[in-house]
Short mmCIF file of C-alpha atoms and ligand atoms in Angstrom, two decimals:
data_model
loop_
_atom_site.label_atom_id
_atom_site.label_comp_id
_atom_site.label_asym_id
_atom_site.label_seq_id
_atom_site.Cartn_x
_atom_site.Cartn_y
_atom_site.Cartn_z
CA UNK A 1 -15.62 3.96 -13.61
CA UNK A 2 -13.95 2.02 -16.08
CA UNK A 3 -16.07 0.46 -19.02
CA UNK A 4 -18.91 -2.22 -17.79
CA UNK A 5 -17.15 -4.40 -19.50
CA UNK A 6 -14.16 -4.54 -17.46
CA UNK A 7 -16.20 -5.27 -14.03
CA UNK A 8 -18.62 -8.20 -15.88
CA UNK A 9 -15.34 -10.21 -17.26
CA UNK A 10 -13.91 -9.97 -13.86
CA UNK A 11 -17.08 -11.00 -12.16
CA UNK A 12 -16.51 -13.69 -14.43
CA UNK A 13 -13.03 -15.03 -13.79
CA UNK A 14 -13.89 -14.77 -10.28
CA UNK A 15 -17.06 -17.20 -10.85
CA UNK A 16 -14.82 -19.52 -12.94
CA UNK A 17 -11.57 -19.47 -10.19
CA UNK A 18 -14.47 -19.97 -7.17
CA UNK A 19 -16.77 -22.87 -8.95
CA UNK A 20 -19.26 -23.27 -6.29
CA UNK A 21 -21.24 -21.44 -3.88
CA UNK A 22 -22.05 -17.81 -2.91
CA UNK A 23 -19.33 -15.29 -3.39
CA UNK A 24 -20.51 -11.79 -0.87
CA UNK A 25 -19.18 -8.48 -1.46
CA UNK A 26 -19.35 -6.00 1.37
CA UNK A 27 -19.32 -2.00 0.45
CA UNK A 28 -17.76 0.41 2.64
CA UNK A 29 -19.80 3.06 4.40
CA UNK A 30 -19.60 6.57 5.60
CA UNK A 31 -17.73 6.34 9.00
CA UNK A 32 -17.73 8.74 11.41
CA UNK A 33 -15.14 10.76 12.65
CA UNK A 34 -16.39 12.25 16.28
CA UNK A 35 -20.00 11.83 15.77
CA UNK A 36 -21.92 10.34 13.85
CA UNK A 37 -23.02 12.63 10.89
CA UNK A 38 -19.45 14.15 10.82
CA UNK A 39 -17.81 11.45 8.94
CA UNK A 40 -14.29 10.90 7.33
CA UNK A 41 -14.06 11.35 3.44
CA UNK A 42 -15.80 8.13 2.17
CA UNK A 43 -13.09 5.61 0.46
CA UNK A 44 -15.21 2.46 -1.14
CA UNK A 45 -13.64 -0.86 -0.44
CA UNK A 46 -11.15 -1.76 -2.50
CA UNK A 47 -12.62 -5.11 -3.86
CA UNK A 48 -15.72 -3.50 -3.91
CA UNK A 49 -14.22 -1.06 -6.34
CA UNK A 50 -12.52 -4.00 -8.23
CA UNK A 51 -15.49 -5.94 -9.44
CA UNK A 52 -17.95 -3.44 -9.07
CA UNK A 53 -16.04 0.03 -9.86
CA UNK A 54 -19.32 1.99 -7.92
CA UNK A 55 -17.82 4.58 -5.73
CA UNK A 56 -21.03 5.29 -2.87
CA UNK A 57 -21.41 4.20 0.55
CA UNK A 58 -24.17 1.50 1.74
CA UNK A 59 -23.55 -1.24 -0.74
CA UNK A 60 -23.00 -5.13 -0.80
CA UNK A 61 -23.14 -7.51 -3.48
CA UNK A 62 -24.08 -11.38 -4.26
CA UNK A 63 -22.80 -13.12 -6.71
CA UNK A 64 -24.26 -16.79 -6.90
CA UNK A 65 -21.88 -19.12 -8.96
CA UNK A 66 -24.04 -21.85 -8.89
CA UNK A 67 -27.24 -19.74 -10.31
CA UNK A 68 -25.31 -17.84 -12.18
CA UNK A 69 -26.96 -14.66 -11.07
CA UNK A 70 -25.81 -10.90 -9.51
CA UNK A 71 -27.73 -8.92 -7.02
CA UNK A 72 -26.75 -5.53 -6.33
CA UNK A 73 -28.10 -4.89 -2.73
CA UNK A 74 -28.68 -1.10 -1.53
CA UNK A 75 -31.20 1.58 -0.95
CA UNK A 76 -32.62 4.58 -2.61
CA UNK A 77 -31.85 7.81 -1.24
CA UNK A 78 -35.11 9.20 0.82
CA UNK A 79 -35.78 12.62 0.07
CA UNK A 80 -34.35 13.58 3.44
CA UNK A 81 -31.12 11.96 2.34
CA UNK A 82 -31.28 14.74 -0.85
CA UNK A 83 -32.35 17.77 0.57
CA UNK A 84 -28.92 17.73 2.59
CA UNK A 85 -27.12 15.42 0.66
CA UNK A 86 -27.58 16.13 -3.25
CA UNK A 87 -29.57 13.62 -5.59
CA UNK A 88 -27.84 10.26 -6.24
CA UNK A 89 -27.99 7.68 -8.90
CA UNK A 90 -30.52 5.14 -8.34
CA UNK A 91 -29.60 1.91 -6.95
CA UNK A 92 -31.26 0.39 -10.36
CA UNK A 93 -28.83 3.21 -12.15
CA UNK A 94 -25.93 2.36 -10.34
CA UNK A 95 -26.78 -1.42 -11.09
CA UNK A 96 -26.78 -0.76 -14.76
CA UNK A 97 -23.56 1.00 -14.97
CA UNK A 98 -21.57 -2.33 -13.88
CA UNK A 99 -23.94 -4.89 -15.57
CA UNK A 100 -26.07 -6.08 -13.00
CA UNK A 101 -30.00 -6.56 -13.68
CA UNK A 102 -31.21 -7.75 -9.74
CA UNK A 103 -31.43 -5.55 -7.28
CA UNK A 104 -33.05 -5.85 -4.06
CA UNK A 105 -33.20 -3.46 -0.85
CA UNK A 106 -30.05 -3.84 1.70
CA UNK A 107 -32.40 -5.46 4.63
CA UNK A 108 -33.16 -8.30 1.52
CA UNK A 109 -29.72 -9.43 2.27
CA UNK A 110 -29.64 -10.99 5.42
CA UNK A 111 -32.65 -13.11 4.02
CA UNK A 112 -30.82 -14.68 1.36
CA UNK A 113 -27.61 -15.32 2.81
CA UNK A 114 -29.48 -17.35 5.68
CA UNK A 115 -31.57 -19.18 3.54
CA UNK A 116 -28.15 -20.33 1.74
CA UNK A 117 -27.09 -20.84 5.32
CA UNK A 118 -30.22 -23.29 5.76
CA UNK A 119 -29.24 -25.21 2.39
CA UNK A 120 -25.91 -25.14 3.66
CA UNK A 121 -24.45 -23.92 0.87
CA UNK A 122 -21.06 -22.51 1.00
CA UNK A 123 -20.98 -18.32 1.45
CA UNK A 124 -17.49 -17.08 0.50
CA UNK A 125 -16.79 -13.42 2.38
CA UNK A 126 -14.04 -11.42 2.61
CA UNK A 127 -12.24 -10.58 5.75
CA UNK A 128 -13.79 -7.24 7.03
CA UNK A 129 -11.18 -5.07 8.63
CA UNK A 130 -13.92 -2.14 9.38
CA UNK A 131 -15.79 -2.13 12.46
CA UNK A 132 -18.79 -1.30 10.84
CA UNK A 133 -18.40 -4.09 8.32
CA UNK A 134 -17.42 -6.66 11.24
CA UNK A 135 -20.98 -5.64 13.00
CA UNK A 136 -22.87 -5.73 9.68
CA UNK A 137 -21.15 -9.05 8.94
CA UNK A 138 -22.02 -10.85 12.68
CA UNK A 139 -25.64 -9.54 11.87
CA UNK A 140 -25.91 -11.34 8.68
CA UNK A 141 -24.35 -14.57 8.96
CA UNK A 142 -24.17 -14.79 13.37
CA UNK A 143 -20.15 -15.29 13.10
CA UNK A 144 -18.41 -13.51 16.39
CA UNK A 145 -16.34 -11.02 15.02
CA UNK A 146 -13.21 -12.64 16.59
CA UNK A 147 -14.04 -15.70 14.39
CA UNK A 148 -14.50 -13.69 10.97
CA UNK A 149 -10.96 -13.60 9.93
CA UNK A 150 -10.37 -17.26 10.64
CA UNK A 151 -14.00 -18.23 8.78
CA UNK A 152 -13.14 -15.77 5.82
CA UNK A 153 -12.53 -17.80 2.08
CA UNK A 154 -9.30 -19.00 1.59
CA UNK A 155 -10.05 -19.82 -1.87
CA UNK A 156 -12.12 -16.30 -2.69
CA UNK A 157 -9.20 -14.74 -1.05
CA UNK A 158 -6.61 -16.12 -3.22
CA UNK A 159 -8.83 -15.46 -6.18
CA UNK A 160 -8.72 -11.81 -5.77
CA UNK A 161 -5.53 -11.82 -4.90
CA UNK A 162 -4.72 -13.51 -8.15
CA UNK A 163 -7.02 -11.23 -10.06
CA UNK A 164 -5.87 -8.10 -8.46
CA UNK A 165 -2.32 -8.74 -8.87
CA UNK A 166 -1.84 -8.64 -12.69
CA UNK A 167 -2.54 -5.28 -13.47
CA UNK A 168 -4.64 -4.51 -16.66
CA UNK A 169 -3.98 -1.77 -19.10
CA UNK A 170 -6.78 0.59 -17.66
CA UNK A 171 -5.32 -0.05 -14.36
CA UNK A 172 -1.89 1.55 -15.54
CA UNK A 173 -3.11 4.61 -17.25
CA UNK A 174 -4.62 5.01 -13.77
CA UNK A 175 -1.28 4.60 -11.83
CA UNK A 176 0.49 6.71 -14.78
CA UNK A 177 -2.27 9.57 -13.81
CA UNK A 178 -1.38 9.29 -10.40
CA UNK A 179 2.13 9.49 -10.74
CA UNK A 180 1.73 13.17 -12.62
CA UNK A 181 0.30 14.78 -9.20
CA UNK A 182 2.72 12.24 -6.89
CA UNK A 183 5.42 14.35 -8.95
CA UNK A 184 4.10 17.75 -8.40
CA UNK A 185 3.92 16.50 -4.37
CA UNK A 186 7.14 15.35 -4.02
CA UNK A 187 9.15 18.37 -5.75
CA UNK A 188 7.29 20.96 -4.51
CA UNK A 189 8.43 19.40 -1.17
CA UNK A 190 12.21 19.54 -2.29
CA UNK A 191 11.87 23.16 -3.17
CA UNK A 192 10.00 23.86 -0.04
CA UNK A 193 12.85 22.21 2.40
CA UNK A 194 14.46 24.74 3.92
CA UNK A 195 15.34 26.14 6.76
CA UNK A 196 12.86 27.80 9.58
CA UNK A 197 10.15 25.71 7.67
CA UNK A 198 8.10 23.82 9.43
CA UNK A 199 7.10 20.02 8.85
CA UNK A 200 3.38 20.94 8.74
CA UNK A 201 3.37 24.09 6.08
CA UNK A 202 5.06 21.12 3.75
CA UNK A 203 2.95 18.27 4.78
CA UNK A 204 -0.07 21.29 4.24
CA UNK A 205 0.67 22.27 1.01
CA UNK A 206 1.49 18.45 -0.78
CA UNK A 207 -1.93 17.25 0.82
CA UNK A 208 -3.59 19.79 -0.88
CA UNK A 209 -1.65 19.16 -4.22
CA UNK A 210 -3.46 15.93 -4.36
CA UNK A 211 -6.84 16.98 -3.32
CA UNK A 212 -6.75 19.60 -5.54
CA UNK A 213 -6.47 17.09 -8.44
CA UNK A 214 -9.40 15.92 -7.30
CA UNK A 215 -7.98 13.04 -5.38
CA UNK A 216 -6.89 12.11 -1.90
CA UNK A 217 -3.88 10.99 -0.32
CA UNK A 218 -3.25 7.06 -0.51
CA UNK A 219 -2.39 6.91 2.93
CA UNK A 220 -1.07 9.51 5.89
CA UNK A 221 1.36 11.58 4.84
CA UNK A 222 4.80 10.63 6.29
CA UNK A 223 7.03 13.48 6.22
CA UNK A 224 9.81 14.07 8.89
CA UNK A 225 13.29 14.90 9.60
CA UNK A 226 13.31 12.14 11.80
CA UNK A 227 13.51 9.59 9.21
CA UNK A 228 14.76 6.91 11.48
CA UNK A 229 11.26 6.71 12.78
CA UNK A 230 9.75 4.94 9.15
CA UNK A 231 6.38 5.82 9.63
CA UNK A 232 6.50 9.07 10.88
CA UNK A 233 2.91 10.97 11.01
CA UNK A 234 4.62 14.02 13.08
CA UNK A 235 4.65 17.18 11.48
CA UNK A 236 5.52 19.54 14.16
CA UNK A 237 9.45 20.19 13.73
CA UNK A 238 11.06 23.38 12.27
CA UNK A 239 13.59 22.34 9.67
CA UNK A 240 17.53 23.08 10.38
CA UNK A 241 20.31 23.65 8.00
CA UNK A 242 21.93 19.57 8.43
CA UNK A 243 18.99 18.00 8.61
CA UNK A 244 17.54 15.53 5.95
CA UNK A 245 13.77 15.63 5.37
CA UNK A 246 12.19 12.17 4.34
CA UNK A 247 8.79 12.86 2.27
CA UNK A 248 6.84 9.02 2.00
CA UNK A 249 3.48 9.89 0.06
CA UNK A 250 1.47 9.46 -2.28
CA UNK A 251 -2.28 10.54 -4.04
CA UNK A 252 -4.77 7.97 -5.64
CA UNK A 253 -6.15 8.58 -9.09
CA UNK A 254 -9.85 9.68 -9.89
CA UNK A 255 -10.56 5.85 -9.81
CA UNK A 256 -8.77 5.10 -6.32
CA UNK A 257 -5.45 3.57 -7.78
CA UNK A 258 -2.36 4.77 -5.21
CA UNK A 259 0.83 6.24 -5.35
CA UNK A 260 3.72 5.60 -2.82
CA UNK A 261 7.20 7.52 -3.08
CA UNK A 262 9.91 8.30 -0.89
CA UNK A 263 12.65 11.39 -1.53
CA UNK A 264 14.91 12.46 1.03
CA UNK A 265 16.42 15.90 0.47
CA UNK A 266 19.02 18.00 2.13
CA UNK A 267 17.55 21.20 3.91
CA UNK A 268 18.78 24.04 2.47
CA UNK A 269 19.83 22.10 -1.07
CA UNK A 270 23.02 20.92 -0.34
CA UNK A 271 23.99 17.18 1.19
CA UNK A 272 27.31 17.00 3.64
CA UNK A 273 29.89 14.64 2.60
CA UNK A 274 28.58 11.99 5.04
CA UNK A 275 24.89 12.67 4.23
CA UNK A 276 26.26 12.30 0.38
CA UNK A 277 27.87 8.58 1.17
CA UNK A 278 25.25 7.26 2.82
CA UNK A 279 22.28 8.14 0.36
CA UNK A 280 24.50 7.06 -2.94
CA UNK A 281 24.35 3.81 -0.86
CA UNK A 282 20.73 3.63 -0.97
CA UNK A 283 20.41 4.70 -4.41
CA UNK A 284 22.87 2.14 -5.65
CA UNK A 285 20.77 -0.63 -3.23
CA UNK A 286 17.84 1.32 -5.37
CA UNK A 287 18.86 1.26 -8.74
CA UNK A 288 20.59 -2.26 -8.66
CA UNK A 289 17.21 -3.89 -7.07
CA UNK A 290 15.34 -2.30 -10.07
CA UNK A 291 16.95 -3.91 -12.43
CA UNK A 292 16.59 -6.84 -11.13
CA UNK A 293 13.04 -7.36 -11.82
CA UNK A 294 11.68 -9.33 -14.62
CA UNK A 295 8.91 -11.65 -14.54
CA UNK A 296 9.97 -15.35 -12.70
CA UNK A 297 12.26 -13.60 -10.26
CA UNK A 298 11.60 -13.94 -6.49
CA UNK A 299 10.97 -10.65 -4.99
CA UNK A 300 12.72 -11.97 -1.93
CA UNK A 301 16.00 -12.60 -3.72
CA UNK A 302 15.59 -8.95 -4.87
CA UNK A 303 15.30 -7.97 -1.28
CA UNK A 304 18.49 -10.20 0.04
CA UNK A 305 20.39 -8.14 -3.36
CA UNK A 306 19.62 -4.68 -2.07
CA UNK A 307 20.19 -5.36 1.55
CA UNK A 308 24.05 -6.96 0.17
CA UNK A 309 24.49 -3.66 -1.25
CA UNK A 310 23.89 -1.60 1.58
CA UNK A 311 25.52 -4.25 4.21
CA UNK A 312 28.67 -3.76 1.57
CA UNK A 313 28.61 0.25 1.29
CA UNK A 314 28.23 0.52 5.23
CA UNK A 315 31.28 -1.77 5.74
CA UNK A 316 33.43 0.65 3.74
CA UNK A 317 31.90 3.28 5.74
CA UNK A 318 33.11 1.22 8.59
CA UNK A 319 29.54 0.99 10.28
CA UNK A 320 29.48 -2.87 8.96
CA UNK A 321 32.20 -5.36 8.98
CA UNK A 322 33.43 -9.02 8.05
CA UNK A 323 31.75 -10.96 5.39
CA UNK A 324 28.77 -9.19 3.67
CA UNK A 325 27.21 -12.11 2.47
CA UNK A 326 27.11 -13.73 6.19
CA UNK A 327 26.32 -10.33 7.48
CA UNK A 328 22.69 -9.96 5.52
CA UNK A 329 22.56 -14.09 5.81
CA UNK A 330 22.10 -13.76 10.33
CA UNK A 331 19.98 -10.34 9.59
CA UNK A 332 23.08 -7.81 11.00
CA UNK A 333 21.97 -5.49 7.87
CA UNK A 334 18.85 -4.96 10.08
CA UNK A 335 20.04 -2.42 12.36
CA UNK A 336 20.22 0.04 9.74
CA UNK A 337 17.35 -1.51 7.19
CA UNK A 338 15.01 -3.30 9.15
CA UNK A 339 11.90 -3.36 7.04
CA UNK A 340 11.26 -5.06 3.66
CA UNK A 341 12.64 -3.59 0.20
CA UNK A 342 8.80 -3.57 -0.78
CA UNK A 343 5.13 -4.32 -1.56
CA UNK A 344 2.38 -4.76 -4.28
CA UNK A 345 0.95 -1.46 -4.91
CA UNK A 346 -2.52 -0.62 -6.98
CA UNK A 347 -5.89 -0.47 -5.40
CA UNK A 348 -4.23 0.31 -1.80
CA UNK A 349 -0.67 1.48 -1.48
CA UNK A 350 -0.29 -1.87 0.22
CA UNK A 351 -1.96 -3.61 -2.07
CA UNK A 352 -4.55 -6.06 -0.65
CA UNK A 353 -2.96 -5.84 2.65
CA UNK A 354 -6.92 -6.39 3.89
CA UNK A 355 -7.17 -9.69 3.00
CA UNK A 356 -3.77 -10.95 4.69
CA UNK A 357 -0.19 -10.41 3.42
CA UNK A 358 1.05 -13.73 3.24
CA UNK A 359 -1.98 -14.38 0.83
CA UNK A 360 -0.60 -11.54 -1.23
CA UNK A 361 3.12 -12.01 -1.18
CA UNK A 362 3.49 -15.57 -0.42
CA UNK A 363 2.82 -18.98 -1.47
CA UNK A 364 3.79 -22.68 -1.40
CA UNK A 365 7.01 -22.05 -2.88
CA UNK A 366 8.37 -19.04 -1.23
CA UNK A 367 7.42 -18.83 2.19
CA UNK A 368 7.88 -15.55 4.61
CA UNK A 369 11.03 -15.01 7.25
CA UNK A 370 10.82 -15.34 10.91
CA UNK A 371 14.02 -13.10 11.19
CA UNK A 372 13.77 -9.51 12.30
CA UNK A 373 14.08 -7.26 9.40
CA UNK A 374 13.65 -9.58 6.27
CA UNK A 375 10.21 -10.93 8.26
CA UNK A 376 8.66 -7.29 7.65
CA UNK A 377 9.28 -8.15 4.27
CA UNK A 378 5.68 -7.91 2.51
CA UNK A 379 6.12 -9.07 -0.39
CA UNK A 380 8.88 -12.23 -1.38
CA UNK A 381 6.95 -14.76 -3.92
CA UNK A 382 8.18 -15.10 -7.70
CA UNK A 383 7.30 -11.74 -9.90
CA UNK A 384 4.74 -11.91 -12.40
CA UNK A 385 3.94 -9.99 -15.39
CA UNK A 386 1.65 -7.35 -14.72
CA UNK A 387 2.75 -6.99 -10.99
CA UNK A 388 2.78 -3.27 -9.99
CA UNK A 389 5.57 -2.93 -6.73
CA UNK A 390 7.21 -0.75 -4.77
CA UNK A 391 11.21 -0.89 -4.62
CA UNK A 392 12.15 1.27 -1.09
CA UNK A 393 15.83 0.61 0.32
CA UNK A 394 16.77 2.72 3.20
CA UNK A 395 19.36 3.55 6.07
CA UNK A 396 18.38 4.24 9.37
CA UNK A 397 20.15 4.96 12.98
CA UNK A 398 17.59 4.33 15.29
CA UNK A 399 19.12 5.05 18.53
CA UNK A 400 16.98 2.74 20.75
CA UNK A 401 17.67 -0.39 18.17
CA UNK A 402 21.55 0.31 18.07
CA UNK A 403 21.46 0.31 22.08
CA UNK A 404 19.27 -2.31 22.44
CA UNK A 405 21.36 -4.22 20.63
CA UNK A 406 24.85 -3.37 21.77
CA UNK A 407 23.69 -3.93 25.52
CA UNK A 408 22.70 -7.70 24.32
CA UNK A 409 26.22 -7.75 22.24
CA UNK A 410 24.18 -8.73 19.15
CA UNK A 411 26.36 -9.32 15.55
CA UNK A 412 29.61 -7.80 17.57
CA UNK A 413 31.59 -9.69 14.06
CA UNK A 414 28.87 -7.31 11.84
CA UNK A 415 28.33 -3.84 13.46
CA UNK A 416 30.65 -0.97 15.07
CA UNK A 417 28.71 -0.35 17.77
CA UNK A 418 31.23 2.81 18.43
CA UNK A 419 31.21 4.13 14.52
CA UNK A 420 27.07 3.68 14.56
CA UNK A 421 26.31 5.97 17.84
CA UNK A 422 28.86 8.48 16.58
CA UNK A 423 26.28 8.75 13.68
CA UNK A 424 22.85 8.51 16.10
CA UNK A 425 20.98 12.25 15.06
CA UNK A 426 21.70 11.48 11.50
CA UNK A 427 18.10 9.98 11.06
CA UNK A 428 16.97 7.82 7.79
CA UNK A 429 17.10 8.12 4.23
CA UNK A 430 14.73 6.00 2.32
CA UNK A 431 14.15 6.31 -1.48
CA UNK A 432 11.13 4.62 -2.91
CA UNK A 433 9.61 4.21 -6.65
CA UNK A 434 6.70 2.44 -8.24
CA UNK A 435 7.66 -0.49 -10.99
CA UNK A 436 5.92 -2.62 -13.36
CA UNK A 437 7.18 -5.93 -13.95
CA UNK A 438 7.31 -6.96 -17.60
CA UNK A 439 8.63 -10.42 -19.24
CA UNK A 440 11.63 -9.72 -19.62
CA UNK A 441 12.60 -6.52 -17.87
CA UNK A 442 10.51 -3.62 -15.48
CA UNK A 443 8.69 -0.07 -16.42
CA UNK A 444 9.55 2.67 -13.79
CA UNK A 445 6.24 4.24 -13.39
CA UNK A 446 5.61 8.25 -13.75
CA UNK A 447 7.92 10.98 -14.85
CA UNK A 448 11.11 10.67 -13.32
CA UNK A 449 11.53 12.40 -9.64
CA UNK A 450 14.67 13.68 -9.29
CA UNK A 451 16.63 11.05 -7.43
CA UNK A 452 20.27 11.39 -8.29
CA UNK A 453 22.68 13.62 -5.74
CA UNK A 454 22.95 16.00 -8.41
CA UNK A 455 19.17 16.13 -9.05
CA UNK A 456 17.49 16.62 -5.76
CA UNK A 457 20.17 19.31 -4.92
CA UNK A 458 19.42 21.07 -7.91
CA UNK A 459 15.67 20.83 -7.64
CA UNK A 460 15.85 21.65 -3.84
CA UNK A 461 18.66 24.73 -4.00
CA UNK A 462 16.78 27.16 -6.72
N1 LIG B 1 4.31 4.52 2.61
C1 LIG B 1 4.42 3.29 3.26
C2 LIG B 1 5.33 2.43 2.54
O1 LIG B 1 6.20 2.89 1.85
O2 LIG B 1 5.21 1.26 2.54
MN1 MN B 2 6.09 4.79 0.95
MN1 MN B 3 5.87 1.71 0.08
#
């Protein structure tokens, strides 16, 4: 955990953004994999972890605004529990360590909230995206579970949002920690791409570089040399001299704070000439999108930049053609990029994606796409000091998206239908970093993964 104080001040500011009412705080619990006592690897709610920072299962949380008071709601561990299960804090313990004084037994909760229910008092919840949470949650306050996302607090929503989006100091040694074992992941996988490898003695061996730091992976490990496919969980292929391998993954930090990088790398060390062209494309859409950030820029403007560069280096490539600036404008850029340059990234690799991602990268003034492509864009409002994102350009031949859309003779002025099935096999390059937005400028988080042509052939060839 990080210092009580941290968790009480942002209790606070939480209190003083809500004003009124009952502000309810749902844990995560053990959840079971294939029965019931043969769970997953518990991961504590995110904004659980936020303003509380305790990492245990079977925990929820009150905090009344108007009363000014916290209750920490939970149960002692039954000596069953410890015989097979280890002794735990004490939920009086664990209420101490984050500055709460009340605490009351979990069943104690459903009493309170529906006596606030009775004095109709506003009860501001989160939108539970757990099945065991949206049961929990229909017990306690009778809303149908198809109803809870709709009923969930706008207003507490956009306060954590707001909180959780400005990084703090102790948040950022956190991602820096991170980023030390999301190195040691990624160039052990460079070294280890070669050929008559297989997918899964990589994706093996970079899973267990992060759990044996004592973390987890922040989400399934993509890693594939059938990039094209951009969230690839398949592990199964045997690696070819040609082929590119795309490695998308990332740890968390002791204190749950995520990683998410993307290398691709040449099997065998060495890029072919058109393999070469095409990722200096997506490095320059990289580099050029990263320094573009500064606080007061709109991400999405960022996005429509890097997309422009790749749109431009494809129509030299002759894949592309006709006006670049029209081409990205209609969405023709698409085909070959058709998800968004990036995403918040702290708590979650997609940060806050839980509580709705038009909450998190939206807002009055910048409002999301309907276009295909820059409408998978996650994140497009102005950038803010503190902001921790993701900047992830890529170039794709998917072969069902080019067919599909030379058979309905979409952008015909944009694309060479003819140039881009020539290239269908190639699969995807995608090259992703974590940056902190400052005032007047960005921080590139971590030590530097090799990311240059020159780099990741030297760190793959040895
Ligand atoms: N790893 C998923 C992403 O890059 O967004
Ligand atoms: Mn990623
Ligand atoms: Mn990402």
């Amino acid at each position: 955990m990080f210092e009580k104080t941290t968790y009480i001040k942002r209790r606070k500011k939480l209190k003083q953004k809500l004003k009124e009412g009952i502000i309810l705080l749902l844990g995560n619990d053990f959840s079971p994999m294939n029965y019931a006592s043969n769970t997953y690897k518990f991961r504590q709610d995110s904004s659980f972890l936020y303003f509380f920072g305790l990492d245990l299962p079977n925990l929820a949380a009150i905090i009344d605004i108007d009363s000014d008071e916290e209750f920490l709601f939970g149960d002692d561990l039954t000596l069953d529990d410890i015989i097979w299960m280890g002794r735990q804090p004490s939920l009086k313990e664990n209420a101490e360590k984050t500055g709460i004084n009340k605490t009351l037994p979990l069943k104690e909760l459903s009493l309170r909230l529906r006596e606030a229910a009775g004095r109709k008092r506003s009860i501001h919840y989160l939108p539970p995206y757990r099945g065991e949470n949206q049961i929990f949650l229909n017990r306690l306050l009778d809303i149908p579970i198809s109803k809870q996302k709709e009923k969930a607090s706008a207003d507490l929503i956009k306060a954590v949002v707001s909180l959780r989006s400005v990084k703090e100091d102790c948040e950022l040694e956190e991602l820096e920690k991170a980023m030390d074992t999301a190195y040691l992941m990624h160039t052990t996988a460079m070294k280890m791409a070669k050929p008559g490898v297989y997918e899964r003695e990589i994706a093996g061996i970079i899973e267990g570089i992060a759990i044996s730091s004592g973390t987890i992976v922040s989400f399934p490990v993509i890693l594939t040399k059938h990039g094209e496919t951009l969230h690839n969980h398949d592990h199964s292929n045997k690696l070819e001299k040609g082929d590119l391998l795309l490695v998308d993954a990332g740890c968390e930090s002791p204190l749950h704070y995520a990683t998410d990088n993307t290398r691709t790398t040449p099997v065998g060390g060495k890029f072919t000439p058109l393999q070469k062209d095409i990722y200096q494309i997506v490095l320059d859409a990289q580099i050029k999108a990263i320094q573009s950030v500064k606080q007061g820029v709109a991400f999405l403007e960022i996005h429509m930049k890097a997309c422009e560069v790749i749109a431009s280096g494809l129509s030299d490539m002759g894949f592309m053609k006709g006006n670049v600036k029209q081409a990205v404008e209609q969405g023709a850029h698409a085909l070959f990029m058709p998800h968004g340059l990036g995403h918040m990234i702290g708590l979650d690799a997609h940060d806050m994606e839980d509580l709705g991602e038009n909450f998190v990268g939206y807002d009055n003034e910048i409002k999301r796409a309907n276009t295909f492509g820059t409408g998978n864009l996650r994140l497009g409002k102005k950038l803010r000091q503190g902001f921790v994102i993701t900047i992830e350009p890529g170039i794709y031949f998917i072969p069902q998206l080019i067919q599909k859309w030379e058979n309905e003779n979409k952008f015909r002025d944009f694309i060479d239908y003819d140039k881009a099935k020539k290239s269908i096999g190639f699969g995807g390059i995608r090259i992703e970093d974590i940056i902190l937005v400052l005032n007047n400028g960005y921080r590139v988080l971590g030590k530097p993964i090799p990311k240059s042509i020159e780099e990741v052939e030297n760190t793959a060839h040895p």
